[in-house]
PDB file of C-alpha atoms and ligand atoms in Angstrom:
ATOM      1  CA  MET A  13      32.465  -7.426  14.672  1.00 89.00           C
ATOM      2  CA  THR A  14      29.509  -8.121  17.653  1.00 95.00           C
ATOM      3  CA  ILE A  15      25.821  -7.241  17.319  1.00 96.00           C
ATOM      4  CA  GLN A  16      27.311  -4.499  20.280  1.00 97.00           C
ATOM      5  CA  GLN A  17      30.003  -3.453  17.629  1.00 97.00           C
ATOM      6  CA  VAL A  18      27.495  -2.589  14.987  1.00 98.00           C
ATOM      7  CA  GLN A  19      25.085  -1.044  17.340  1.00 98.00           C
ATOM      8  CA  GLN A  20      27.973   1.348  18.495  1.00 98.00           C
ATOM      9  CA  GLU A  21      28.827   1.733  14.615  1.00 98.00           C
ATOM     10  CA  ILE A  22      25.271   2.469  13.907  1.00 98.00           C
ATOM     11  CA  LEU A  23      24.796   5.195  17.433  1.00 98.00           C
ATOM     12  CA  ARG A  24      28.354   6.990  16.052  1.00 98.00           C
ATOM     13  CA  GLN A  25      27.007   7.520  12.444  1.00 97.00           C
ATOM     14  CA  LYS A  26      23.467   8.628  13.570  1.00 97.00           C
ATOM     15  CA  ARG A  27      24.773  11.423  15.475  1.00 97.00           C
ATOM     16  CA  GLU A  28      27.149  12.246  13.003  1.00 97.00           C
ATOM     17  CA  GLN A  29      25.112  12.374  10.016  1.00 97.00           C
ATOM     18  CA  ASP A  30      22.508  13.881  12.265  1.00 98.00           C
ATOM     19  CA  VAL A  31      19.507  11.602  10.785  1.00 98.00           C
ATOM     20  CA  CYS A  32      16.645  10.115  13.374  1.00 98.00           C
ATOM     21  CA  VAL A  33      16.101   6.200  13.372  1.00 98.00           C
ATOM     22  CA  LEU A  34      12.160   4.823  13.632  1.00 98.00           C
ATOM     23  CA  ALA A  35      11.368   1.401  14.420  1.00 98.00           C
ATOM     24  CA  HIS A  36       7.820   0.207  14.621  1.00 97.00           C
ATOM     25  CA  SER A  37       7.962  -1.814  17.325  1.00 95.00           C
ATOM     26  CA  TYR A  38       7.662  -5.162  15.148  1.00 96.00           C
ATOM     27  CA  GLN A  39      11.044  -4.543  14.649  1.00 97.00           C
ATOM     28  CA  ALA A  40      14.296  -7.193  16.542  1.00 96.00           C
ATOM     29  CA  ARG A  41      15.039  -5.799  20.141  1.00 96.00           C
ATOM     30  CA  GLU A  42      18.641  -4.860  18.702  1.00 97.00           C
ATOM     31  CA  ILE A  43      16.844  -2.577  16.358  1.00 98.00           C
ATOM     32  CA  LEU A  44      14.447  -0.719  19.003  1.00 97.00           C
ATOM     33  CA  GLU A  45      17.667  -0.442  21.103  1.00 98.00           C
ATOM     34  CA  ILE A  46      19.470   1.990  18.471  1.00 98.00           C
ATOM     35  CA  ALA A  47      16.281   3.308  17.280  1.00 98.00           C
ATOM     36  CA  ASP A  48      15.188   7.031  18.636  1.00 98.00           C
ATOM     37  CA  ILE A  49      11.284   6.696  18.437  1.00 97.00           C
ATOM     38  CA  VAL A  50      10.152   3.654  18.518  1.00 96.00           C
ATOM     39  CA  GLY A  51       5.812   2.817  18.372  1.00 94.00           C
ATOM     40  CA  ASP A  52       3.615   1.712  16.947  1.00 91.00           C
ATOM     41  CA  SER A  53       2.169   3.339  13.496  1.00 89.00           C
ATOM     42  CA  PHE A  54       0.084   6.378  15.113  1.00 88.00           C
ATOM     43  CA  TYR A  55       3.209   6.800  17.739  1.00 91.00           C
ATOM     44  CA  LEU A  56       5.492   6.581  14.164  1.00 92.00           C
ATOM     45  CA  SER A  57       3.666   8.957  12.635  1.00 87.00           C
ATOM     46  CA  ALA A  58       3.288  11.512  14.823  1.00 88.00           C
ATOM     47  CA  GLN A  59       6.305  11.778  16.227  1.00 94.00           C
ATOM     48  CA  ALA A  60       8.256  11.620  12.772  1.00 91.00           C
ATOM     49  CA  ALA A  61       6.542  14.961  12.183  1.00 88.00           C
ATOM     50  CA  LYS A  62       8.286  16.628  14.649  1.00 93.00           C
ATOM     51  CA  ALA A  63      11.645  15.212  14.856  1.00 96.00           C
ATOM     52  CA  PRO A  64      14.304  17.611  14.239  1.00 96.00           C
ATOM     53  CA  GLN A  65      17.323  15.492  12.794  1.00 97.00           C
ATOM     54  CA  ARG A  66      18.319  16.753   9.202  1.00 96.00           C
ATOM     55  CA  GLY A  67      17.595  13.158   8.481  1.00 97.00           C
ATOM     56  CA  MET A  68      15.294   9.946   8.959  1.00 97.00           C
ATOM     57  CA  LEU A  69      15.444   6.560   8.769  1.00 98.00           C
ATOM     58  CA  LEU A  70      12.846   3.580   9.122  1.00 98.00           C
ATOM     59  CA  CYS A  71      13.197   0.284   9.868  1.00 98.00           C
ATOM     60  CA  GLY A  72       9.287  -0.957   9.182  1.00 98.00           C
ATOM     61  CA  VAL A  73       8.013  -1.385   6.113  1.00 98.00           C
ATOM     62  CA  ARG A  74       7.552   0.759   2.992  1.00 98.00           C
ATOM     63  CA  PHE A  75       4.102   2.551   3.938  1.00 97.00           C
ATOM     64  CA  MET A  76       5.822   3.741   6.826  1.00 97.00           C
ATOM     65  CA  ALA A  77       9.084   4.895   5.262  1.00 97.00           C
ATOM     66  CA  GLU A  78       6.527   6.912   2.422  1.00 97.00           C
ATOM     67  CA  THR A  79       4.747   8.033   5.422  1.00 96.00           C
ATOM     68  CA  VAL A  80       7.349   9.916   6.946  1.00 95.00           C
ATOM     69  CA  LYS A  81       8.695  11.241   3.537  1.00 96.00           C
ATOM     70  CA  LEU A  82       5.149  12.631   3.711  1.00 95.00           C
ATOM     71  CA  LEU A  83       5.730  14.366   7.200  1.00 94.00           C
ATOM     72  CA  SER A  84       9.223  15.708   6.155  1.00 93.00           C
ATOM     73  CA  PRO A  85       9.361  16.203   1.902  1.00 94.00           C
ATOM     74  CA  ASP A  86      12.265  18.601   2.605  1.00 94.00           C
ATOM     75  CA  LYS A  87      14.293  15.266   4.342  1.00 95.00           C
ATOM     76  CA  ARG A  88      16.240  12.687   3.485  1.00 96.00           C
ATOM     77  CA  VAL A  89      13.999   9.653   3.980  1.00 97.00           C
ATOM     78  CA  LEU A  90      15.502   6.030   4.113  1.00 98.00           C
ATOM     79  CA  LEU A  91      13.898   2.709   4.077  1.00 98.00           C
ATOM     80  CA  ALA A  92      16.415   0.603   5.889  1.00 98.00           C
ATOM     81  CA  ASN A  93      15.725  -2.685   3.773  1.00 98.00           C
ATOM     82  CA  PRO A  94      13.808  -1.865   0.295  1.00 98.00           C
ATOM     83  CA  GLY A  95      12.487  -5.245   0.438  1.00 98.00           C
ATOM     84  CA  ALA A  96      10.346  -4.653   2.949  1.00 98.00           C
ATOM     85  CA  GLY A  97       6.381  -3.864   1.391  1.00 98.00           C
ATOM     86  CA  CYS A  98       2.905  -4.854   3.544  1.00 97.00           C
ATOM     87  CA  PRO A  99       0.930  -7.315   1.036  1.00 97.00           C
ATOM     88  CA  MET A 100      -1.618  -5.374   2.323  1.00 97.00           C
ATOM     89  CA  ALA A 101      -0.834  -1.637   1.260  1.00 97.00           C
ATOM     90  CA  GLU A 102      -0.702  -3.191  -2.525  1.00 94.00           C
ATOM     91  CA  GLN A 103      -3.770  -4.849  -2.563  1.00 97.00           C
ATOM     92  CA  MET A 104      -6.345  -1.882  -3.818  1.00 95.00           C
ATOM     93  CA  ASP A 105      -5.345   0.919  -6.279  1.00 93.00           C
ATOM     94  CA  ARG A 106      -6.362   4.215  -7.259  1.00 95.00           C
ATOM     95  CA  ASP A 107      -8.654   3.280 -10.075  1.00 96.00           C
ATOM     96  CA  LEU A 108     -10.538   0.801  -7.987  1.00 95.00           C
ATOM     97  CA  ILE A 109     -10.994   3.702  -5.283  1.00 96.00           C
ATOM     98  CA  ARG A 110     -11.685   6.293  -7.878  1.00 96.00           C
ATOM     99  CA  ALA A 111     -14.703   4.125  -9.164  1.00 97.00           C
ATOM    100  CA  VAL A 112     -15.811   2.586  -5.495  1.00 96.00           C
ATOM    101  CA  ARG A 113     -15.849   6.408  -5.160  1.00 95.00           C
ATOM    102  CA  ALA A 114     -18.250   7.253  -8.375  1.00 97.00           C
ATOM    103  CA  LYS A 115     -20.671   5.102  -7.173  1.00 97.00           C
ATOM    104  CA  HIS A 116     -20.335   6.371  -3.791  1.00 97.00           C
ATOM    105  CA  PRO A 117     -20.084  10.238  -3.506  1.00 97.00           C
ATOM    106  CA  ASP A 118     -21.864  11.020  -0.382  1.00 98.00           C
ATOM    107  CA  HIS A 119     -19.113   8.800   1.610  1.00 98.00           C
ATOM    108  CA  THR A 120     -16.336   9.977   3.535  1.00 98.00           C
ATOM    109  CA  VAL A 121     -13.110   7.447   2.010  1.00 98.00           C
ATOM    110  CA  VAL A 122     -11.532   6.459   5.878  1.00 98.00           C
ATOM    111  CA  ALA A 123      -7.740   4.940   4.169  1.00 97.00           C
ATOM    112  CA  TYR A 124      -6.030   2.414   6.941  1.00 96.00           C
ATOM    113  CA  ILE A 125      -2.526   3.971   7.066  1.00 96.00           C
ATOM    114  CA  ASN A 126      -1.219   0.299   5.922  1.00 96.00           C
ATOM    115  CA  THR A 127      -1.965   1.781   2.117  1.00 97.00           C
ATOM    116  CA  THR A 128       0.286   2.686  -0.620  1.00 97.00           C
ATOM    117  CA  ALA A 129       1.006   6.737  -0.393  1.00 97.00           C
ATOM    118  CA  ALA A 130      -0.660   6.948  -4.203  1.00 97.00           C
ATOM    119  CA  LEU A 131      -3.628   5.624  -2.700  1.00 97.00           C
ATOM    120  CA  LYS A 132      -4.019   8.088  -0.104  1.00 97.00           C
ATOM    121  CA  THR A 133      -3.817  10.665  -2.764  1.00 97.00           C
ATOM    122  CA  VAL A 134      -7.563  10.046  -3.534  1.00 97.00           C
ATOM    123  CA  CYS A 135      -8.817   8.705   0.046  1.00 97.00           C
ATOM    124  CA  ASP A 136     -10.103  11.580   2.834  1.00 97.00           C
ATOM    125  CA  VAL A 137      -8.343  11.213   5.952  1.00 98.00           C
ATOM    126  CA  CYS A 138      -5.835   8.135   7.348  1.00 97.00           C
ATOM    127  CA  VAL A 139      -6.587   5.892   9.855  1.00 96.00           C
ATOM    128  CA  THR A 140      -4.126   3.602  12.435  1.00 94.00           C
ATOM    129  CA  SER A 141      -5.118   0.571  14.645  1.00 94.00           C
ATOM    130  CA  SER A 142      -4.843   2.624  17.599  1.00 91.00           C
ATOM    131  CA  SER A 143      -6.682   5.800  16.296  1.00 94.00           C
ATOM    132  CA  ALA A 144      -9.625   4.303  13.784  1.00 96.00           C
ATOM    133  CA  VAL A 145     -12.342   4.556  16.457  1.00 96.00           C
ATOM    134  CA  LYS A 146     -11.581   8.203  17.648  1.00 97.00           C
ATOM    135  CA  ILE A 147     -10.773   9.340  14.217  1.00 97.00           C
ATOM    136  CA  VAL A 148     -14.365   7.840  12.041  1.00 98.00           C
ATOM    137  CA  ARG A 149     -16.242   8.612  15.447  1.00 98.00           C
ATOM    138  CA  LYS A 150     -14.942  12.443  15.304  1.00 98.00           C
ATOM    139  CA  LEU A 151     -15.726  12.478  11.528  1.00 98.00           C
ATOM    140  CA  GLU A 152     -19.228  14.492  10.277  1.00 97.00           C
ATOM    141  CA  ASN A 153     -20.556  12.178   8.082  1.00 98.00           C
ATOM    142  CA  ASP A 154     -21.727   8.840   9.065  1.00 98.00           C
ATOM    143  CA  LYS A 155     -21.274   7.606   5.579  1.00 98.00           C
ATOM    144  CA  ILE A 156     -18.046   6.091   5.606  1.00 98.00           C
ATOM    145  CA  LEU A 157     -16.244   3.762   3.018  1.00 98.00           C
ATOM    146  CA  PHE A 158     -13.257   2.051   4.968  1.00 98.00           C
ATOM    147  CA  LEU A 159     -10.386   0.424   3.027  1.00 97.00           C
ATOM    148  CA  PRO A 160      -8.860  -2.232   3.018  1.00 97.00           C
ATOM    149  CA  ASP A 161      -8.586  -4.183   6.049  1.00 98.00           C
ATOM    150  CA  ARG A 162     -12.054  -5.597   5.999  1.00 98.00           C
ATOM    151  CA  ASN A 163     -11.449  -7.082   9.849  1.00 98.00           C
ATOM    152  CA  LEU A 164     -10.343  -3.550  11.315  1.00 98.00           C
ATOM    153  CA  GLY A 165     -13.535  -1.599   9.476  1.00 98.00           C
ATOM    154  CA  ASP A 166     -15.401  -4.693  11.490  1.00 98.00           C
ATOM    155  CA  PHE A 167     -14.021  -3.615  14.367  1.00 98.00           C
ATOM    156  CA  VAL A 168     -14.646   0.222  14.082  1.00 98.00           C
ATOM    157  CA  ARG A 169     -18.631  -0.277  12.825  1.00 97.00           C
ATOM    158  CA  LYS A 170     -18.904  -2.811  15.990  1.00 97.00           C
ATOM    159  CA  GLN A 171     -18.048   0.253  18.213  1.00 96.00           C
ATOM    160  CA  LEU A 172     -19.691   2.805  16.411  1.00 98.00           C
ATOM    161  CA  PRO A 173     -23.204   1.589  15.384  1.00 97.00           C
ATOM    162  CA  GLU A 174     -24.115   4.987  14.482  1.00 97.00           C
ATOM    163  CA  LYS A 175     -22.426   5.457  11.648  1.00 98.00           C
ATOM    164  CA  GLN A 176     -22.711   3.431   8.221  1.00 98.00           C
ATOM    165  CA  ILE A 177     -19.967   2.020   8.017  1.00 98.00           C
ATOM    166  CA  LYS A 178     -19.291   0.199   3.781  1.00 97.00           C
ATOM    167  CA  LEU A 179     -16.345  -2.321   3.930  1.00 97.00           C
ATOM    168  CA  LEU A 180     -13.983  -3.720   0.737  1.00 96.00           C
ATOM    169  CA  GLN A 181     -12.107  -7.185   1.089  1.00 92.00           C
ATOM    170  CA  GLY A 182      -8.534  -6.392   2.253  1.00 97.00           C
ATOM    171  CA  GLY A 183      -7.067  -7.646   4.975  1.00 98.00           C
ATOM    172  CA  CYS A 184      -3.262  -8.651   6.391  1.00 98.00           C
ATOM    173  CA  PRO A 185      -2.910 -12.241   5.600  1.00 97.00           C
ATOM    174  CA  ILE A 186      -0.360 -12.934   8.596  1.00 98.00           C
ATOM    175  CA  HIS A 187      -3.232 -11.713  11.344  1.00 98.00           C
ATOM    176  CA  ALA A 188      -6.345 -12.612   8.878  1.00 98.00           C
ATOM    177  CA  ALA A 189      -4.966 -16.405   9.012  1.00 98.00           C
ATOM    178  CA  VAL A 190      -5.700 -16.737  12.942  1.00 98.00           C
ATOM    179  CA  THR A 191      -8.434 -19.190  13.414  1.00 98.00           C
ATOM    180  CA  PRO A 192     -11.132 -19.644  16.634  1.00 98.00           C
ATOM    181  CA  ARG A 193      -9.691 -22.799  16.823  1.00 98.00           C
ATOM    182  CA  ASP A 194      -6.104 -21.989  16.747  1.00 98.00           C
ATOM    183  CA  VAL A 195      -7.993 -19.725  19.816  1.00 98.00           C
ATOM    184  CA  ARG A 196      -9.484 -22.833  21.789  1.00 98.00           C
ATOM    185  CA  ASN A 197      -5.793 -24.766  21.151  1.00 98.00           C
ATOM    186  CA  ALA A 198      -4.208 -21.250  23.059  1.00 98.00           C
ATOM    187  CA  ARG A 199      -6.802 -21.284  25.925  1.00 98.00           C
ATOM    188  CA  ALA A 200      -6.978 -24.770  26.534  1.00 98.00           C
ATOM    189  CA  ALA A 201      -2.573 -24.678  26.931  1.00 98.00           C
ATOM    190  CA  HIS A 202      -2.896 -21.479  29.124  1.00 98.00           C
ATOM    191  CA  PRO A 203      -6.257 -21.405  30.899  1.00 98.00           C
ATOM    192  CA  ALA A 204      -5.222 -19.089  33.580  1.00 98.00           C
ATOM    193  CA  ALA A 205      -4.230 -16.253  30.335  1.00 98.00           C
ATOM    194  CA  LEU A 206      -5.999 -13.399  29.021  1.00 98.00           C
ATOM    195  CA  LEU A 207      -5.897 -13.435  25.284  1.00 98.00           C
ATOM    196  CA  LEU A 208      -4.286  -9.879  23.339  1.00 98.00           C
ATOM    197  CA  VAL A 209      -5.327  -9.472  20.357  1.00 98.00           C
ATOM    198  CA  HIS A 210      -4.584  -6.936  16.803  1.00 97.00           C
ATOM    199  CA  PRO A 211      -7.864  -5.637  15.106  1.00 97.00           C
ATOM    200  CA  GLU A 212      -6.434  -6.475  12.335  1.00 98.00           C
ATOM    201  CA  CYS A 213      -7.546 -10.587  13.034  1.00 98.00           C
ATOM    202  CA  THR A 214     -10.760 -12.163  12.171  1.00 98.00           C
ATOM    203  CA  PRO A 215     -14.130 -11.061  13.597  1.00 98.00           C
ATOM    204  CA  ASP A 216     -14.820 -14.260  15.274  1.00 98.00           C
ATOM    205  CA  VAL A 217     -11.274 -14.445  16.606  1.00 98.00           C
ATOM    206  CA  VAL A 218     -11.610 -10.188  18.192  1.00 98.00           C
ATOM    207  CA  ALA A 219     -15.124 -11.127  19.801  1.00 98.00           C
ATOM    208  CA  ALA A 220     -13.595 -14.348  21.562  1.00 98.00           C
ATOM    209  CA  ALA A 221     -10.809 -12.269  22.839  1.00 98.00           C
ATOM    210  CA  ASP A 222     -10.293 -10.167  26.749  1.00 98.00           C
ATOM    211  CA  PHE A 223      -9.349  -7.131  24.641  1.00 98.00           C
ATOM    212  CA  ALA A 224      -8.058  -6.074  21.075  1.00 97.00           C
ATOM    213  CA  GLY A 225      -5.956  -2.529  20.506  1.00 95.00           C
ATOM    214  CA  SER A 226      -3.043  -1.392  18.338  1.00 91.00           C
ATOM    215  CA  THR A 227       0.832  -2.868  18.713  1.00 92.00           C
ATOM    216  CA  ALA A 228       0.977  -0.187  21.521  1.00 91.00           C
ATOM    217  CA  ASP A 229      -2.731  -0.789  22.973  1.00 94.00           C
ATOM    218  CA  ILE A 230      -1.335  -4.547  23.634  1.00 97.00           C
ATOM    219  CA  MET A 231       1.579  -3.617  25.100  1.00 97.00           C
ATOM    220  CA  ARG A 232      -0.092  -0.692  27.196  1.00 97.00           C
ATOM    221  CA  PHE A 233      -3.076  -3.553  28.870  1.00 98.00           C
ATOM    222  CA  ALA A 234      -0.471  -6.603  29.102  1.00 98.00           C
ATOM    223  CA  LYS A 235       1.896  -3.953  31.392  1.00 98.00           C
ATOM    224  CA  ALA A 236      -0.755  -2.130  33.421  1.00 98.00           C
ATOM    225  CA  SER A 237      -2.450  -4.821  34.297  1.00 98.00           C
ATOM    226  CA  ASP A 238      -2.075  -7.152  37.803  1.00 97.00           C
ATOM    227  CA  ARG A 239      -2.234 -10.608  35.787  1.00 98.00           C
ATOM    228  CA  ARG A 240       0.465 -12.767  34.886  1.00 98.00           C
ATOM    229  CA  GLU A 241      -0.519 -14.578  31.936  1.00 98.00           C
ATOM    230  CA  PHE A 242      -1.257 -13.327  28.334  1.00 98.00           C
ATOM    231  CA  ILE A 243      -1.530 -14.953  25.008  1.00 98.00           C
ATOM    232  CA  ILE A 244      -0.338 -12.445  22.910  1.00 98.00           C
ATOM    233  CA  GLY A 245      -2.581 -12.361  19.267  1.00 98.00           C
ATOM    234  CA  THR A 246      -0.471 -10.251  17.167  1.00 98.00           C
ATOM    235  CA  GLU A 247       3.136 -10.823  15.497  1.00 97.00           C
ATOM    236  CA  GLY A 248       5.312 -12.733  17.719  1.00 97.00           C
ATOM    237  CA  SER A 249       7.792 -10.445  18.511  1.00 97.00           C
ATOM    238  CA  ILE A 250       5.726  -7.993  20.416  1.00 97.00           C
ATOM    239  CA  ALA A 251       4.996 -11.403  23.142  1.00 98.00           C
ATOM    240  CA  GLU A 252       8.966 -11.461  23.290  1.00 97.00           C
ATOM    241  CA  HIS A 253       9.511  -7.708  24.061  1.00 97.00           C
ATOM    242  CA  LEU A 254       6.688  -7.899  26.652  1.00 98.00           C
ATOM    243  CA  GLN A 255       8.271 -10.802  27.646  1.00 98.00           C
ATOM    244  CA  TYR A 256      12.091  -9.059  28.292  1.00 97.00           C
ATOM    245  CA  ASP A 257      10.623  -5.837  29.172  1.00 97.00           C
ATOM    246  CA  CYS A 258       7.860  -7.833  32.381  1.00 98.00           C
ATOM    247  CA  PRO A 259      10.407 -10.968  33.534  1.00 98.00           C
ATOM    248  CA  GLU A 260       7.361 -11.618  36.129  1.00 98.00           C
ATOM    249  CA  LYS A 261       4.711 -11.881  33.810  1.00 98.00           C
ATOM    250  CA  ARG A 262       3.780 -14.569  31.245  1.00 98.00           C
ATOM    251  CA  PHE A 263       4.080 -14.027  27.802  1.00 98.00           C
ATOM    252  CA  TYR A 264       2.424 -16.646  24.507  1.00 98.00           C
ATOM    253  CA  PRO A 265       1.894 -16.069  21.224  1.00 98.00           C
ATOM    254  CA  LEU A 266      -1.526 -17.226  19.743  1.00 98.00           C
ATOM    255  CA  THR A 267      -0.108 -19.069  17.419  1.00 98.00           C
ATOM    256  CA  LYS A 268       3.648 -19.660  15.882  1.00 95.00           C
ATOM    257  CA  GLN A 269       2.274 -18.910  12.746  1.00 96.00           C
ATOM    258  CA  LEU A 270       1.721 -14.810  13.769  1.00 97.00           C
ATOM    259  CA  LEU A 271       4.973 -13.418  12.165  1.00 97.00           C
ATOM    260  CA  CYS A 272       4.870 -11.702   9.272  1.00 97.00           C
ATOM    261  CA  PRO A 273       7.797 -11.830   7.097  1.00 97.00           C
ATOM    262  CA  ASN A 274       8.450  -8.601   5.592  1.00 98.00           C
ATOM    263  CA  MET A 275       8.935  -7.218   9.487  1.00 96.00           C
ATOM    264  CA  LYS A 276      11.650  -9.292   9.862  1.00 95.00           C
ATOM    265  CA  LEU A 277      13.749  -8.674   6.538  1.00 98.00           C
ATOM    266  CA  THR A 278      15.528  -5.650   8.602  1.00 98.00           C
ATOM    267  CA  THR A 279      18.617  -6.281  10.074  1.00 98.00           C
ATOM    268  CA  LEU A 280      20.964  -4.481  12.237  1.00 98.00           C
ATOM    269  CA  PRO A 281      23.584  -4.708   9.226  1.00 97.00           C
ATOM    270  CA  ASP A 282      20.827  -3.002   6.919  1.00 98.00           C
ATOM    271  CA  VAL A 283      20.438  -0.249   9.338  1.00 98.00           C
ATOM    272  CA  LEU A 284      24.537   0.009   9.306  1.00 98.00           C
ATOM    273  CA  LYS A 285      24.795  -0.127   5.530  1.00 98.00           C
ATOM    274  CA  ALA A 286      22.119   2.616   4.780  1.00 98.00           C
ATOM    275  CA  LEU A 287      23.632   4.916   7.459  1.00 97.00           C
ATOM    276  CA  GLN A 288      26.468   4.514   4.883  1.00 97.00           C
ATOM    277  CA  GLY A 289      25.002   4.747   1.814  1.00 96.00           C
ATOM    278  CA  GLU A 290      25.705   1.109   0.841  1.00 96.00           C
ATOM    279  CA  GLY A 291      22.329  -0.200   0.768  1.00 96.00           C
ATOM    280  CA  GLY A 292      18.571   1.192   2.119  1.00 98.00           C
ATOM    281  CA  GLU A 293      16.490   2.880  -0.355  1.00 98.00           C
ATOM    282  CA  GLU A 294      15.986   6.950  -0.082  1.00 98.00           C
ATOM    283  CA  ILE A 295      11.702   7.534  -0.658  1.00 98.00           C
ATOM    284  CA  SER A 296      11.220   9.664  -3.385  1.00 98.00           C
ATOM    285  CA  LEU A 297       7.642  10.708  -4.052  1.00 97.00           C
ATOM    286  CA  ASP A 298       6.266  13.331  -7.243  1.00 97.00           C
ATOM    287  CA  PRO A 299       5.132  16.856  -5.680  1.00 97.00           C
ATOM    288  CA  ASP A 300       1.026  15.726  -6.481  1.00 96.00           C
ATOM    289  CA  THR A 301       1.519  12.424  -4.352  1.00 97.00           C
ATOM    290  CA  LEU A 302       3.317  14.530  -1.790  1.00 97.00           C
ATOM    291  CA  ARG A 303       0.492  17.558  -1.708  1.00 96.00           C
ATOM    292  CA  ASP A 304      -2.719  15.337  -1.949  1.00 96.00           C
ATOM    293  CA  ALA A 305      -1.343  12.255   0.244  1.00 97.00           C
ATOM    294  CA  ARG A 306      -0.158  14.472   3.333  1.00 96.00           C
ATOM    295  CA  LYS A 307      -3.647  15.972   3.491  1.00 96.00           C
ATOM    296  CA  CYS A 308      -4.897  12.294   4.911  1.00 95.00           C
ATOM    297  CA  ILE A 309      -1.959  11.944   7.081  1.00 95.00           C
ATOM    298  CA  ASP A 310      -2.666  15.720   8.456  1.00 94.00           C
ATOM    299  CA  ARG A 311      -6.377  14.981   9.079  1.00 96.00           C
ATOM    300  CA  MET A 312      -5.205  11.389  11.066  1.00 94.00           C
ATOM    301  CA  ILE A 313      -2.554  13.311  13.796  1.00 93.00           C
ATOM    302  CA  ALA A 314      -4.640  16.358  14.033  1.00 94.00           C
ATOM    303  CA  LEU A 315      -7.903  13.960  14.790  1.00 96.00           C
ATOM    304  CA  GLY A 316      -6.046  11.183  16.402  1.00 92.00           C
ATOM    305  CA  GLU A 317      -3.937  13.192  18.570  1.00 84.00           C
TER     306      GLU A 317
HETATM  307  P1  13P B 412      -0.297  -1.051  14.595  1.00 84.74           P
HETATM  308  O1  13P B 412      -0.745   0.346  14.071  1.00 84.74           O
HETATM  309  O2  13P B 412      -0.494  -1.477  15.543  1.00 84.74           O
HETATM  310  O3  13P B 412       1.243  -0.382  14.187  1.00 84.74           O
HETATM  311  O4  13P B 412      -0.204  -2.084  13.688  1.00 84.74           O
HETATM  312  C1  13P B 412       0.561  -1.709  12.132  1.00 84.74           C
HETATM  313  C2  13P B 412       0.329  -2.925  11.327  1.00 84.74           C
HETATM  314  O5  13P B 412       1.132  -3.466  10.418  1.00 84.74           O
HETATM  315  C3  13P B 412       0.184  -4.339  11.903  1.00 84.74           C
HETATM  316  O6  13P B 412       0.290  -5.498  11.414  1.00 84.74           O
HETATM  317 FE1  SF4 B 413       0.976  -5.531   6.871  1.00 84.74          FE
HETATM  318 FE2  SF4 B 413      -0.065  -7.491   8.124  1.00 84.74          FE
HETATM  319 FE3  SF4 B 413       2.957  -7.299   8.144  1.00 84.74          FE
HETATM  320 FE4  SF4 B 413       0.923  -5.443   9.744  1.00 84.74          FE
HETATM  321  S1  SF4 B 413       1.402  -7.816  10.281  1.00 84.74           S
HETATM  322  S2  SF4 B 413       3.259  -5.266   7.782  1.00 84.74           S
HETATM  323  S3  SF4 B 413      -0.757  -5.439   8.250  1.00 84.74           S
HETATM  324  S4  SF4 B 413       1.242  -7.903   6.236  1.00 84.74           S
END
């Protein structure tokens, strides 16, 4: 089957079965083309809560599919490729966070959405990279424990000096591996370009950038800008999507290593197999997890929209 034939079959199956396909912007173009909802983590969560379809199929990583399940507990929610996890989401467990809470009982625990549903049950509110500053600013408590991404936490802390934000030592292995030297090399190679980075990059890299924001923020900034060249400091697919959407501009990846192998696992045949009942994984969460983790997500959507 050609790519177009697989896409046609996916469109037919999802219409027939009344399934909503959600794809994170890091997915390949051929997957974005067949999706009903495409965006960054915040947009996917906010839209998933409103989707009218009977079933949900997530193309991205496991914590995103879990978030969809939390928001639609009565629907069948599938993760297109069961092997696609986010290493950051697995870095901390409930016992660690319970112990940290016990040491800091007066702090509000803010969890990046890149965490397991189980971990969310012991946190107070979730944030995404696009909503973190807005949400933390709105919290009544000035004492914050931010987990797991120390780089995103540092980004929030710098913008909200009135808050006392304690950071835990987790992070994205892909974004955190970018170095100031990579920045110098990219700037030397493309002196006319603006540098746009994700706040999962280290504080040194963020400080050297012209703009820092979520996947969707970076795409919006680049599209609206009257500049013509951009170095993109987030997963490589974003430079590719921007180049496709804005052929008159030039987009360069900050480094060739900025590729998330987990986000790249899902293929178009995976999506079709999941719809045909021959692949994918149905997300199942126990009732306590559904109830306790959902509070964090509901609060995030209410404060972030
Ligand atoms: P966004 O909030 O920008 O979608 O980020 C999700 C993610 O996993 C970034 O690595
Ligand atoms: Fe997780 Fe980093 Fe991949 Fe995003 S880019 S899914 S944070 S490993």
